[in-house]
Amino acid sequence: MDARRGMGGSLVGVDLRAEIDRLRKERNAVILAHYYQKPEIQDIADFIGDSLDLSRKAAATDADVIAFCGVRFMAETAKILSPEKIVILPDMDAGCSLEDSCPPDKFAAFRAAHPDHIALTYINCSAEVKALSDIIVTSSSAEKILSQIPRDQKIIFGPDKHLGGYMARKTGREMLLWPGVCIVHEAFSETELLKLKAQHPGAPVAAHPECPPHVLDHADMVGSTSAILEFAKSTDSDTVIVATEPHIIHQMEKAVPHKTFIGAPGADGNCNCNICPYMALNTMEKLYIALRDLEPRIEMEEGLRLRAKKSLDRMLAMASATVGMGDLGPARVTGD
Ligand code: 13P
Ligand code: SF4
């Protein structure tokens, strides 16, 4: 028996940090983590970022193994962009309520009912839905990508109705919205947020665009997790109210320890309902086992991967460059 497995497979006595470090070198692995991961996972990661940063990193790494500490659609994105690499996810049940809200067959039927619309789709969706979409966006790239689409082009935006609604209000463009929500951002309470603001007059509210409009209406800044982190560092205010998943506060406290960061509250003012239950499935123990066994692994049928890659490649090109949609080939109105 491998001594590091301990008795009966128990990990009691295993120095997880040291073992993860050893395996990372042995496997030539890179550990990518989202800001919503537990602090100990953030601290051991090689790279932490928002969804766009993590996609770019997954596409560019020369590691043999990507250990993705985030949720399944993020690890799938890494596999789509780097098929030759082994991509492991510590817990394969780490899903996303937005992905669950958008089954591919229903999305395909919605597209078919609106043949003159292109599908601009949030990255928080399955590989199948990416394959049915024209262009993928993240919260940090959506506005730039939208600005490159001709104004007379009709658009379906899914699966997050709040991000889509925020973009529509901000850019003045009407879009057909798929009715999905993030259960984490949906749980913030406007009443409790107003109480918190009254207790901390002058403290700006930084909010993620996955929040509903009645929360965004009270925000001084709206942006992706990376943008919220940058705001927390650069604002003159020494107290910031943070309306996104609270694990990001770990990076804020590390970067600017003299400032105070307060997580926006849920309905009873004091619940844990803003912790993403999917992200929370990943643990140091599961990361260690995943690196040790190279399982659970993301596998994908090649035809699906190539279809999903088209819409992701469009995102990466449009998020970085000043190319218009026409430069990237015609949109797949039928999603094929
Ligand atoms: P970003 O990190 O891209 O802002 O996304 C937030 C999120 O909810 C990821 O699931
Ligand atoms: Fe999905 Fe929301 Fe969790 Fe992000 S925070 S993974 S959008 S459920």
Short mmCIF file of C-alpha atoms and ligand atoms in Angstrom, two decimals:
data_model
loop_
_atom_site.label_atom_id
_atom_site.label_comp_id
_atom_site.label_asym_id
_atom_site.label_seq_id
_atom_site.Cartn_x
_atom_site.Cartn_y
_atom_site.Cartn_z
CA MET A 1 0.00 0.00 0.00
CA ASP A 2 1.22 3.51 -0.78
CA ALA A 3 2.17 4.98 2.61
CA ARG A 4 0.76 8.33 1.50
CA ARG A 5 -2.70 6.78 1.22
CA GLY A 6 -2.56 5.84 4.91
CA MET A 7 -4.77 3.16 6.44
CA GLY A 8 -7.88 2.29 4.44
CA GLY A 9 -7.20 5.12 1.95
CA SER A 10 -7.40 7.77 4.70
CA LEU A 11 -5.31 10.91 4.19
CA VAL A 12 -4.72 11.45 7.90
CA GLY A 13 -1.15 12.57 8.43
CA VAL A 14 -0.56 13.49 4.80
CA ASP A 15 1.04 16.92 4.40
CA LEU A 16 -1.30 18.02 1.62
CA ARG A 17 0.56 21.17 0.68
CA ALA A 18 3.89 19.35 0.39
CA GLU A 19 2.33 16.42 -1.50
CA ILE A 20 0.47 18.68 -3.94
CA ASP A 21 3.74 20.52 -4.56
CA ARG A 22 5.63 17.29 -5.14
CA LEU A 23 2.98 15.94 -7.53
CA ARG A 24 2.72 19.24 -9.38
CA LYS A 25 6.44 18.97 -10.25
CA GLU A 26 6.37 15.22 -10.92
CA ARG A 27 3.38 15.55 -13.29
CA ASN A 28 4.51 18.84 -14.87
CA ALA A 29 1.12 20.19 -13.83
CA VAL A 30 -0.16 23.73 -13.56
CA ILE A 31 -2.80 24.50 -10.92
CA LEU A 32 -5.34 27.09 -12.10
CA ALA A 33 -7.82 28.48 -9.59
CA HIS A 34 -10.83 30.78 -9.72
CA TYR A 35 -11.23 33.53 -7.11
CA TYR A 36 -14.21 31.69 -5.61
CA GLN A 37 -12.07 28.78 -4.42
CA LYS A 38 -11.23 28.23 -0.76
CA PRO A 39 -8.24 30.35 0.45
CA GLU A 40 -5.95 27.32 0.87
CA ILE A 41 -6.54 26.35 -2.78
CA GLN A 42 -5.98 29.93 -3.96
CA ASP A 43 -2.72 29.96 -1.99
CA ILE A 44 -1.33 26.84 -3.63
CA ALA A 45 -2.40 27.71 -7.20
CA ASP A 46 0.09 28.73 -9.88
CA PHE A 47 -2.40 31.18 -11.31
CA ILE A 48 -5.67 32.73 -10.07
CA GLY A 49 -8.03 34.64 -12.34
CA ASP A 50 -11.47 35.40 -13.70
CA SER A 51 -13.02 33.23 -16.41
CA LEU A 52 -11.31 35.08 -19.27
CA ASP A 53 -7.87 35.07 -17.59
CA LEU A 54 -8.22 31.36 -16.86
CA SER A 55 -9.25 30.55 -20.46
CA ARG A 56 -6.25 32.45 -21.78
CA LYS A 57 -3.94 30.71 -19.34
CA ALA A 58 -5.36 27.27 -20.22
CA ALA A 59 -4.82 27.98 -23.94
CA ALA A 60 -1.22 29.15 -23.43
CA THR A 61 0.29 26.81 -20.81
CA ASP A 62 3.02 24.33 -21.74
CA ALA A 63 2.30 22.06 -18.76
CA ASP A 64 1.29 18.43 -19.43
CA VAL A 65 -1.52 18.51 -16.88
CA ILE A 66 -3.99 21.27 -15.98
CA ALA A 67 -5.44 20.84 -12.49
CA PHE A 68 -8.49 23.09 -12.68
CA CYS A 69 -9.76 24.36 -9.34
CA GLY A 70 -13.04 25.86 -10.40
CA VAL A 71 -16.23 24.40 -11.84
CA ARG A 72 -16.82 21.91 -14.64
CA PHE A 73 -17.54 24.36 -17.47
CA MET A 74 -14.18 26.05 -16.73
CA ALA A 75 -12.28 22.75 -16.86
CA GLU A 76 -14.16 21.83 -20.06
CA THR A 77 -13.07 25.15 -21.56
CA ALA A 78 -9.46 24.26 -20.73
CA LYS A 79 -9.88 20.88 -22.46
CA ILE A 80 -11.49 22.46 -25.53
CA LEU A 81 -8.58 24.89 -25.87
CA SER A 82 -5.80 22.44 -24.93
CA PRO A 83 -6.95 18.96 -26.05
CA GLU A 84 -3.50 17.41 -25.86
CA LYS A 85 -3.31 18.08 -22.13
CA ILE A 86 -4.73 16.05 -19.29
CA VAL A 87 -7.32 18.25 -17.56
CA ILE A 88 -8.37 17.22 -14.06
CA LEU A 89 -11.11 18.69 -11.87
CA PRO A 90 -10.93 17.79 -8.16
CA ASP A 91 -14.69 17.14 -7.99
CA MET A 92 -16.61 16.30 -11.16
CA ASP A 93 -19.88 17.34 -9.45
CA ALA A 94 -18.73 20.96 -9.41
CA GLY A 95 -21.39 22.28 -11.79
CA CYS A 96 -23.10 25.66 -12.10
CA SER A 97 -26.73 26.76 -11.82
CA LEU A 98 -26.39 28.73 -15.06
CA GLU A 99 -25.23 25.64 -16.93
CA ASP A 100 -28.12 23.64 -15.38
CA SER A 101 -30.63 26.28 -16.50
CA CYS A 102 -29.74 25.79 -20.16
CA PRO A 103 -30.17 22.21 -21.46
CA PRO A 104 -28.73 21.91 -25.01
CA ASP A 105 -31.97 20.56 -26.57
CA LYS A 106 -34.02 23.48 -25.23
CA PHE A 107 -31.34 25.96 -26.28
CA ALA A 108 -31.24 24.45 -29.79
CA ALA A 109 -35.03 24.79 -30.04
CA PHE A 110 -34.84 28.43 -28.86
CA ARG A 111 -32.21 29.14 -31.52
CA ALA A 112 -34.27 27.43 -34.18
CA ALA A 113 -37.27 29.59 -33.26
CA HIS A 114 -35.17 32.74 -33.87
CA PRO A 115 -33.18 32.01 -37.04
CA ASP A 116 -32.26 35.66 -37.65
CA HIS A 117 -30.52 35.98 -34.26
CA ILE A 118 -26.92 35.07 -33.42
CA ALA A 119 -26.23 33.45 -30.05
CA LEU A 120 -23.90 35.41 -27.78
CA THR A 121 -23.43 33.01 -24.88
CA TYR A 122 -21.92 33.41 -21.43
CA ILE A 123 -19.04 31.00 -20.82
CA ASN A 124 -21.00 29.53 -17.85
CA CYS A 125 -22.62 26.81 -20.00
CA SER A 126 -21.95 23.27 -21.18
CA ALA A 127 -19.68 22.36 -24.11
CA GLU A 128 -22.85 21.37 -26.02
CA VAL A 129 -24.32 24.85 -25.59
CA LYS A 130 -20.98 26.40 -26.61
CA ALA A 131 -21.16 24.26 -29.75
CA LEU A 132 -24.62 25.69 -30.45
CA SER A 133 -23.41 29.29 -29.98
CA ASP A 134 -21.75 31.83 -32.24
CA ILE A 135 -19.60 33.75 -29.78
CA ILE A 136 -18.78 33.08 -26.13
CA VAL A 137 -18.36 35.97 -23.70
CA THR A 138 -17.22 36.34 -20.12
CA SER A 139 -18.25 39.09 -17.73
CA SER A 140 -14.98 40.91 -18.48
CA SER A 141 -15.21 40.59 -22.28
CA ALA A 142 -18.95 40.91 -22.97
CA GLU A 143 -19.05 44.66 -23.52
CA LYS A 144 -16.00 44.74 -25.83
CA ILE A 145 -17.35 41.83 -27.86
CA LEU A 146 -20.83 43.33 -28.08
CA SER A 147 -19.35 46.59 -29.39
CA GLN A 148 -17.89 44.66 -32.36
CA ILE A 149 -21.24 43.21 -33.46
CA PRO A 150 -23.16 45.35 -35.98
CA ARG A 151 -26.02 47.19 -34.26
CA ASP A 152 -28.63 45.79 -36.62
CA GLN A 153 -27.66 42.19 -35.85
CA LYS A 154 -30.29 40.53 -33.65
CA ILE A 155 -28.89 38.72 -30.63
CA ILE A 156 -29.90 35.93 -28.27
CA PHE A 157 -28.04 36.24 -24.95
CA GLY A 158 -27.91 33.27 -22.61
CA PRO A 159 -27.89 31.73 -20.12
CA ASP A 160 -27.55 34.58 -17.56
CA LYS A 161 -30.49 36.99 -17.80
CA HIS A 162 -28.89 39.38 -15.30
CA LEU A 163 -25.58 39.74 -17.16
CA GLY A 164 -27.55 40.00 -20.43
CA GLY A 165 -29.93 42.57 -18.94
CA TYR A 166 -27.04 44.61 -17.53
CA MET A 167 -25.30 44.61 -20.94
CA ALA A 168 -28.54 45.56 -22.68
CA ARG A 169 -29.08 48.52 -20.31
CA LYS A 170 -25.45 49.62 -20.53
CA THR A 171 -25.15 49.49 -24.33
CA GLY A 172 -28.75 50.35 -25.22
CA ARG A 173 -29.06 47.13 -27.26
CA GLU A 174 -32.09 44.96 -27.08
CA MET A 175 -31.32 41.25 -26.73
CA LEU A 176 -33.47 38.16 -26.32
CA LEU A 177 -32.54 36.84 -22.88
CA TRP A 178 -32.45 33.21 -21.78
CA PRO A 179 -33.99 33.07 -18.27
CA GLY A 180 -31.05 31.61 -16.28
CA VAL A 181 -29.59 32.93 -13.02
CA CYS A 182 -26.62 32.31 -10.76
CA ILE A 183 -28.07 31.07 -7.45
CA VAL A 184 -25.22 32.77 -5.57
CA HIS A 185 -25.66 36.30 -6.90
CA GLU A 186 -29.45 35.93 -6.96
CA ALA A 187 -29.37 35.50 -3.16
CA PHE A 188 -28.13 39.01 -2.30
CA SER A 189 -30.77 41.03 -0.49
CA GLU A 190 -31.44 44.63 -1.50
CA THR A 191 -32.89 45.46 1.94
CA GLU A 192 -29.87 44.06 3.78
CA LEU A 193 -27.50 45.82 1.35
CA LEU A 194 -29.20 49.15 2.06
CA LYS A 195 -28.86 48.54 5.83
CA LEU A 196 -25.16 47.77 5.34
CA LYS A 197 -24.65 50.94 3.28
CA ALA A 198 -26.31 52.98 6.03
CA GLN A 199 -23.92 51.42 8.58
CA HIS A 200 -20.89 52.26 6.38
CA PRO A 201 -21.62 55.61 4.77
CA GLY A 202 -19.19 56.33 1.94
CA ALA A 203 -18.13 52.70 1.45
CA PRO A 204 -18.51 51.91 -2.27
CA VAL A 205 -20.36 48.79 -3.39
CA ALA A 206 -18.54 46.64 -6.00
CA ALA A 207 -20.89 44.14 -7.64
CA HIS A 208 -20.69 41.33 -10.17
CA PRO A 209 -23.04 41.68 -13.20
CA GLU A 210 -24.58 38.30 -12.31
CA CYS A 211 -26.43 40.21 -9.53
CA PRO A 212 -30.07 41.14 -10.19
CA PRO A 213 -30.81 44.74 -11.24
CA HIS A 214 -32.19 45.76 -7.81
CA VAL A 215 -28.72 45.04 -6.38
CA LEU A 216 -26.75 46.52 -9.31
CA ASP A 217 -28.77 49.74 -8.94
CA HIS A 218 -26.93 50.34 -5.63
CA ALA A 219 -23.45 49.52 -6.97
CA ASP A 220 -20.71 52.08 -7.49
CA MET A 221 -18.77 49.66 -9.66
CA VAL A 222 -19.89 46.63 -11.69
CA GLY A 223 -17.40 44.14 -13.14
CA SER A 224 -15.90 40.68 -13.33
CA THR A 225 -14.08 39.17 -10.36
CA SER A 226 -10.72 40.48 -11.66
CA ALA A 227 -12.18 43.96 -12.17
CA ILE A 228 -13.70 43.93 -8.66
CA LEU A 229 -10.32 42.95 -7.22
CA GLU A 230 -8.59 45.78 -9.13
CA PHE A 231 -11.23 48.23 -7.87
CA ALA A 232 -10.72 47.05 -4.28
CA LYS A 233 -6.98 47.74 -4.61
CA SER A 234 -7.24 51.10 -6.36
CA THR A 235 -10.21 52.82 -4.70
CA ASP A 236 -9.36 55.62 -2.24
CA SER A 237 -11.96 54.24 0.13
CA ASP A 238 -10.61 52.03 2.92
CA THR A 239 -13.88 50.09 3.27
CA VAL A 240 -15.53 48.30 0.33
CA ILE A 241 -18.79 46.34 0.22
CA VAL A 242 -18.33 43.32 -2.04
CA ALA A 243 -21.38 41.90 -3.84
CA THR A 244 -19.95 38.72 -5.27
CA GLU A 245 -18.92 35.31 -3.92
CA PRO A 246 -17.06 36.12 -0.68
CA HIS A 247 -13.98 33.92 -1.21
CA ILE A 248 -12.57 36.67 -3.45
CA ILE A 249 -12.09 38.74 -0.28
CA HIS A 250 -9.07 36.53 0.49
CA GLN A 251 -7.13 38.10 -2.42
CA MET A 252 -8.27 41.59 -1.43
CA GLU A 253 -7.06 41.14 2.14
CA LYS A 254 -3.72 39.83 0.88
CA ALA A 255 -3.28 42.71 -1.57
CA VAL A 256 -4.41 45.60 0.67
CA PRO A 257 -4.39 44.33 4.27
CA HIS A 258 -5.08 47.78 5.76
CA LYS A 259 -8.50 47.99 4.06
CA THR A 260 -11.79 46.47 5.25
CA PHE A 261 -13.89 44.34 2.92
CA ILE A 262 -17.46 43.45 3.81
CA GLY A 263 -19.39 40.78 1.95
CA ALA A 264 -22.85 41.89 0.86
CA PRO A 265 -25.52 39.99 2.82
CA GLY A 266 -28.12 37.46 1.81
CA ALA A 267 -31.77 37.48 2.83
CA ASP A 268 -31.45 37.03 6.60
CA GLY A 269 -28.43 39.33 6.71
CA ASN A 270 -26.23 36.61 8.05
CA CYS A 271 -26.44 33.44 5.92
CA ASN A 272 -23.84 31.52 3.97
CA CYS A 273 -26.06 31.55 0.89
CA ASN A 274 -23.52 33.58 -1.11
CA ILE A 275 -20.89 30.85 -0.97
CA CYS A 276 -21.00 28.97 -4.26
CA PRO A 277 -21.88 25.37 -3.32
CA TYR A 278 -20.33 24.04 -6.54
CA MET A 279 -16.98 25.80 -6.12
CA ALA A 280 -16.95 24.66 -2.48
CA LEU A 281 -16.88 20.99 -3.54
CA ASN A 282 -13.16 21.29 -4.37
CA THR A 283 -10.89 20.66 -1.39
CA MET A 284 -7.16 20.24 -0.82
CA GLU A 285 -7.75 16.51 -0.26
CA LYS A 286 -9.54 16.14 -3.61
CA LEU A 287 -6.88 18.22 -5.40
CA TYR A 288 -4.18 15.95 -3.98
CA ILE A 289 -6.05 12.79 -5.06
CA ALA A 290 -6.70 14.24 -8.53
CA LEU A 291 -3.00 14.98 -9.01
CA ARG A 292 -2.04 11.57 -7.63
CA ASP A 293 -4.48 9.55 -9.77
CA LEU A 294 -4.89 11.98 -12.70
CA GLU A 295 -8.63 11.54 -12.18
CA PRO A 296 -11.37 12.76 -12.44
CA ARG A 297 -10.41 13.79 -15.94
CA ILE A 298 -12.31 15.87 -18.50
CA GLU A 299 -12.83 13.86 -21.69
CA MET A 300 -14.65 15.15 -24.75
CA GLU A 301 -15.68 13.76 -28.09
CA GLU A 302 -13.56 15.45 -30.80
CA GLY A 303 -16.47 16.62 -32.97
CA LEU A 304 -18.10 18.35 -30.00
CA ARG A 305 -14.79 19.88 -28.96
CA LEU A 306 -14.18 21.36 -32.41
CA ARG A 307 -17.71 22.78 -32.62
CA ALA A 308 -17.40 24.33 -29.15
CA LYS A 309 -13.92 25.67 -29.94
CA LYS A 310 -15.20 27.89 -32.77
CA SER A 311 -17.26 30.08 -30.47
CA LEU A 312 -14.50 30.16 -27.84
CA ASP A 313 -11.85 31.10 -30.43
CA ARG A 314 -14.09 33.96 -31.53
CA MET A 315 -14.24 35.16 -27.93
CA LEU A 316 -10.48 35.00 -27.44
CA ALA A 317 -9.87 36.90 -30.70
CA MET A 318 -12.56 39.53 -30.14
CA ALA A 319 -11.61 40.05 -26.47
CA SER A 320 -7.98 40.77 -27.38
CA ALA A 321 -8.03 42.44 -30.74
CA THR A 322 -9.84 45.11 -32.65
CA VAL A 323 -11.37 42.68 -35.12
CA GLY A 324 -15.01 42.85 -36.13
CA MET A 325 -17.25 39.83 -36.42
CA GLY A 326 -16.82 39.83 -40.20
CA ASP A 327 -13.09 39.14 -39.84
CA LEU A 328 -13.84 35.92 -38.01
CA GLY A 329 -16.11 34.32 -40.57
CA PRO A 330 -19.86 34.18 -40.72
CA ALA A 331 -21.85 33.52 -37.57
CA ARG A 332 -23.46 30.06 -37.35
CA VAL A 333 -27.07 31.05 -37.31
CA THR A 334 -28.11 27.41 -37.22
CA GLY A 335 -25.46 26.58 -34.61
CA ASP A 336 -23.87 23.82 -36.66
P1 13P B 1 -15.80 35.86 -13.59
O1 13P B 1 -14.69 35.40 -12.70
O2 13P B 1 -15.43 35.74 -15.03
O3 13P B 1 -16.21 37.26 -13.23
O4 13P B 1 -17.06 34.91 -13.36
C1 13P B 1 -17.71 34.80 -12.14
C2 13P B 1 -18.41 33.52 -11.95
O5 13P B 1 -19.50 33.42 -11.45
C3 13P B 1 -17.75 32.32 -12.37
O6 13P B 1 -18.60 31.25 -12.22
FE1 SF4 B 2 -22.19 29.18 -11.34
FE2 SF4 B 2 -22.81 31.21 -9.76
FE3 SF4 B 2 -21.25 29.28 -8.82
FE4 SF4 B 2 -20.31 30.99 -10.67
S1 SF4 B 2 -20.91 31.48 -8.61
S2 SF4 B 2 -20.09 28.75 -10.66
S3 SF4 B 2 -22.16 31.37 -11.89
S4 SF4 B 2 -23.39 29.05 -9.47
#
